[in-house]
Amino acid sequence: MKVVAFNGSPKKEGNTYQAIKMVTDELEKEGIEVEIVHVGNKTIRGCMACNGCARNQDKKCVMSNDDVNEWIAKMDEADGIILGSPVHFSAIGGTMKSFLDRAFYVGSSNGGMYRHKVGAAVVAVRRSGGVPTFEQLNNFINYSEMLMPTSNYWNVIHGTVPGEVSQDGEGKQVMSVLGQNMAWLMKLVENGKRTVKEPEAQNKVLTHFIR
């Protein structure tokens, strides 16, 4: 089994990376392969709402001058996905948001690419805004019919300068428990496929309120 984790911080090994690493360390202990992708230092344009990915049905965004399609392919191949972001004005970092908008629209418009994969979100924050950012990341996971492991608190860890999260004892435990629960859930899914029939995907019903 494999997990791909996305670091939405501009800093390659800042506190967001450290939080992701606390989770992935637990996954690796359980024999799960991990890859961490640095997103936050790239130039990523937001979704243009062209609907080209839905028309083409090739599991790709029509914009091909960045790394987004490569990352989408990694998500498609993975059994689990971790979304990590710093907090910018109580919200997801801009580059990470642009990536997620495109990647998850491609996924939802191409047959539900991430459906029933295991997905988790983690947030690193100096002081406030961690929970709103966590909820925003979870929206992508919930919308895609992914399966979400939990921890013993919200998946938010505190620190300012890189490495300072190591002083947040409670946050460290949250990340550790999340990693253990994620590994367990992934194993349940993998083993359950042999004995429990997966529910069939349904075509989405769209209700428009403007008549």
Short mmCIF file of C-alpha atoms in Angstrom, two decimals, residues 32-173:
data_model
loop_
_atom_site.label_atom_id
_atom_site.label_comp_id
_atom_site.label_asym_id
_atom_site.label_seq_id
_atom_site.Cartn_x
_atom_site.Cartn_y
_atom_site.Cartn_z
CA ILE A 32 3.08 1.46 4.12
CA GLU A 33 5.11 3.23 1.43
CA VAL A 34 5.08 7.03 1.65
CA GLU A 35 5.92 9.85 -0.73
CA ILE A 36 5.84 13.52 0.31
CA VAL A 37 5.35 16.05 -2.49
CA HIS A 38 6.24 19.72 -2.00
CA VAL A 39 3.47 21.85 -3.51
CA GLY A 40 3.69 25.16 -1.66
CA ASN A 41 6.79 26.54 -3.39
CA LYS A 42 5.45 26.04 -6.93
CA THR A 43 3.60 28.43 -9.24
CA ILE A 44 0.14 26.89 -9.66
CA ARG A 45 -2.71 28.62 -11.43
CA GLY A 46 -6.23 28.09 -10.13
CA CYS A 47 -9.02 26.24 -11.93
CA MET A 48 -10.36 28.11 -14.99
CA ALA A 49 -13.78 26.38 -14.81
CA CYS A 50 -13.39 25.35 -18.47
CA ASN A 51 -14.77 21.85 -17.78
CA GLY A 52 -12.19 20.43 -20.19
CA CYS A 53 -11.24 17.61 -17.81
CA ALA A 54 -14.86 16.44 -17.74
CA ARG A 55 -15.13 16.52 -21.53
CA ASN A 56 -11.80 14.79 -22.18
CA GLN A 57 -12.15 12.06 -19.53
CA ASP A 58 -8.38 11.54 -19.49
CA LYS A 59 -7.80 12.13 -15.77
CA LYS A 60 -5.91 15.32 -16.55
CA CYS A 61 -6.33 19.06 -16.21
CA VAL A 62 -6.12 20.81 -19.59
CA MET A 63 -3.47 23.14 -18.18
CA SER A 64 -0.26 21.18 -18.64
CA ASN A 65 2.47 23.74 -17.94
CA ASP A 66 2.93 22.77 -14.29
CA ASP A 67 3.17 19.64 -12.12
CA VAL A 68 -0.53 19.24 -11.30
CA ASN A 69 -1.20 16.36 -13.71
CA GLU A 70 1.81 14.48 -12.36
CA TRP A 71 0.44 14.90 -8.83
CA ILE A 72 -3.05 13.82 -9.92
CA ALA A 73 -1.54 10.61 -11.31
CA LYS A 74 0.15 9.98 -7.96
CA MET A 75 -3.19 10.46 -6.19
CA ASP A 76 -4.89 8.07 -8.59
CA GLU A 77 -2.30 5.36 -7.90
CA ALA A 78 -2.17 5.82 -4.12
CA ASP A 79 -4.27 4.00 -1.54
CA GLY A 80 -4.17 6.96 0.83
CA ILE A 81 -3.76 10.73 0.51
CA ILE A 82 -2.62 13.30 3.09
CA LEU A 83 -3.30 17.00 2.60
CA GLY A 84 -1.10 19.34 4.67
CA SER A 85 -1.31 23.11 4.76
CA PRO A 86 -0.09 26.08 6.77
CA VAL A 87 -2.62 28.73 7.79
CA HIS A 88 -2.87 31.90 5.70
CA PHE A 89 -5.52 34.24 7.11
CA SER A 90 -7.47 31.31 8.62
CA ALA A 91 -7.41 29.49 5.30
CA ILE A 92 -5.49 27.08 3.08
CA GLY A 93 -2.31 28.47 1.52
CA GLY A 94 -3.07 29.90 -1.94
CA THR A 95 -0.87 27.57 -3.98
CA MET A 96 -2.25 24.52 -2.19
CA LYS A 97 -5.82 25.71 -2.75
CA SER A 98 -5.21 26.17 -6.48
CA PHE A 99 -3.79 22.65 -6.71
CA LEU A 100 -6.63 21.08 -4.73
CA ASP A 101 -9.35 22.84 -6.74
CA ARG A 102 -7.94 21.43 -9.97
CA ALA A 103 -6.95 17.98 -8.71
CA PHE A 104 -10.24 17.26 -6.99
CA TYR A 105 -12.37 18.57 -9.84
CA VAL A 106 -10.48 16.29 -12.23
CA GLY A 107 -11.06 13.45 -9.77
CA SER A 108 -14.78 14.05 -9.34
CA SER A 109 -15.44 14.59 -13.06
CA ASN A 110 -13.50 11.50 -14.15
CA GLY A 111 -15.48 8.74 -12.49
CA GLY A 112 -14.67 9.51 -8.84
CA MET A 113 -10.93 8.81 -8.95
CA TYR A 114 -10.40 9.14 -5.19
CA ARG A 115 -13.58 7.38 -4.09
CA HIS A 116 -12.99 5.05 -1.11
CA LYS A 117 -9.32 5.96 -0.81
CA VAL A 118 -8.28 6.89 2.73
CA GLY A 119 -7.72 10.63 3.13
CA ALA A 120 -6.52 12.80 6.02
CA ALA A 121 -5.72 16.47 6.53
CA VAL A 122 -3.16 18.11 8.81
CA VAL A 123 -2.55 21.77 9.61
CA ALA A 124 0.35 23.69 11.13
CA VAL A 125 -0.42 27.10 12.64
CA ARG A 126 1.24 29.72 14.79
CA ARG A 127 -1.79 30.56 16.93
CA SER A 128 -5.32 30.83 15.44
CA GLY A 129 -7.11 29.72 12.30
CA GLY A 130 -6.06 26.09 12.43
CA VAL A 131 -9.52 24.55 12.76
CA PRO A 132 -11.09 26.58 9.88
CA THR A 133 -8.20 25.53 7.64
CA PHE A 134 -8.58 21.91 8.75
CA GLU A 135 -12.27 22.02 7.89
CA GLN A 136 -11.52 23.47 4.45
CA LEU A 137 -9.12 20.62 3.67
CA ASN A 138 -11.69 18.10 4.90
CA ASN A 139 -14.22 19.47 2.41
CA PHE A 140 -12.18 18.03 -0.46
CA ILE A 141 -11.97 14.64 1.26
CA ASN A 142 -15.67 14.50 2.13
CA TYR A 143 -16.85 15.59 -1.32
CA SER A 144 -14.86 12.82 -2.98
CA GLU A 145 -16.41 9.94 -0.99
CA MET A 146 -13.06 9.25 0.62
CA LEU A 147 -12.72 7.47 3.97
CA MET A 148 -11.38 9.63 6.78
CA PRO A 149 -9.42 8.40 9.82
CA THR A 150 -9.64 10.46 12.98
CA SER A 151 -7.37 11.28 15.89
CA ASN A 152 -8.01 12.21 19.52
CA TYR A 153 -8.30 15.94 18.71
CA TRP A 154 -8.41 18.14 15.63
CA ASN A 155 -5.41 17.53 13.36
CA VAL A 156 -3.75 20.87 14.12
CA ILE A 157 -0.25 21.40 15.50
CA HIS A 158 1.26 24.68 16.72
CA GLY A 159 4.59 26.32 16.00
CA THR A 160 6.12 29.40 14.38
CA VAL A 161 9.70 28.81 13.28
CA PRO A 162 10.47 25.52 11.49
CA GLY A 163 10.76 22.66 13.97
CA GLU A 164 8.91 24.43 16.77
CA VAL A 165 6.00 21.99 16.45
CA SER A 166 8.24 19.45 18.20
CA GLN A 167 7.48 21.37 21.41
CA ASP A 168 3.71 20.87 21.06
CA GLY A 169 3.33 17.63 23.02
CA GLU A 170 -0.41 17.34 22.46
CA GLY A 171 -0.10 18.14 18.77
CA LYS A 172 2.58 15.49 18.36
CA GLN A 173 0.29 12.90 19.93
#
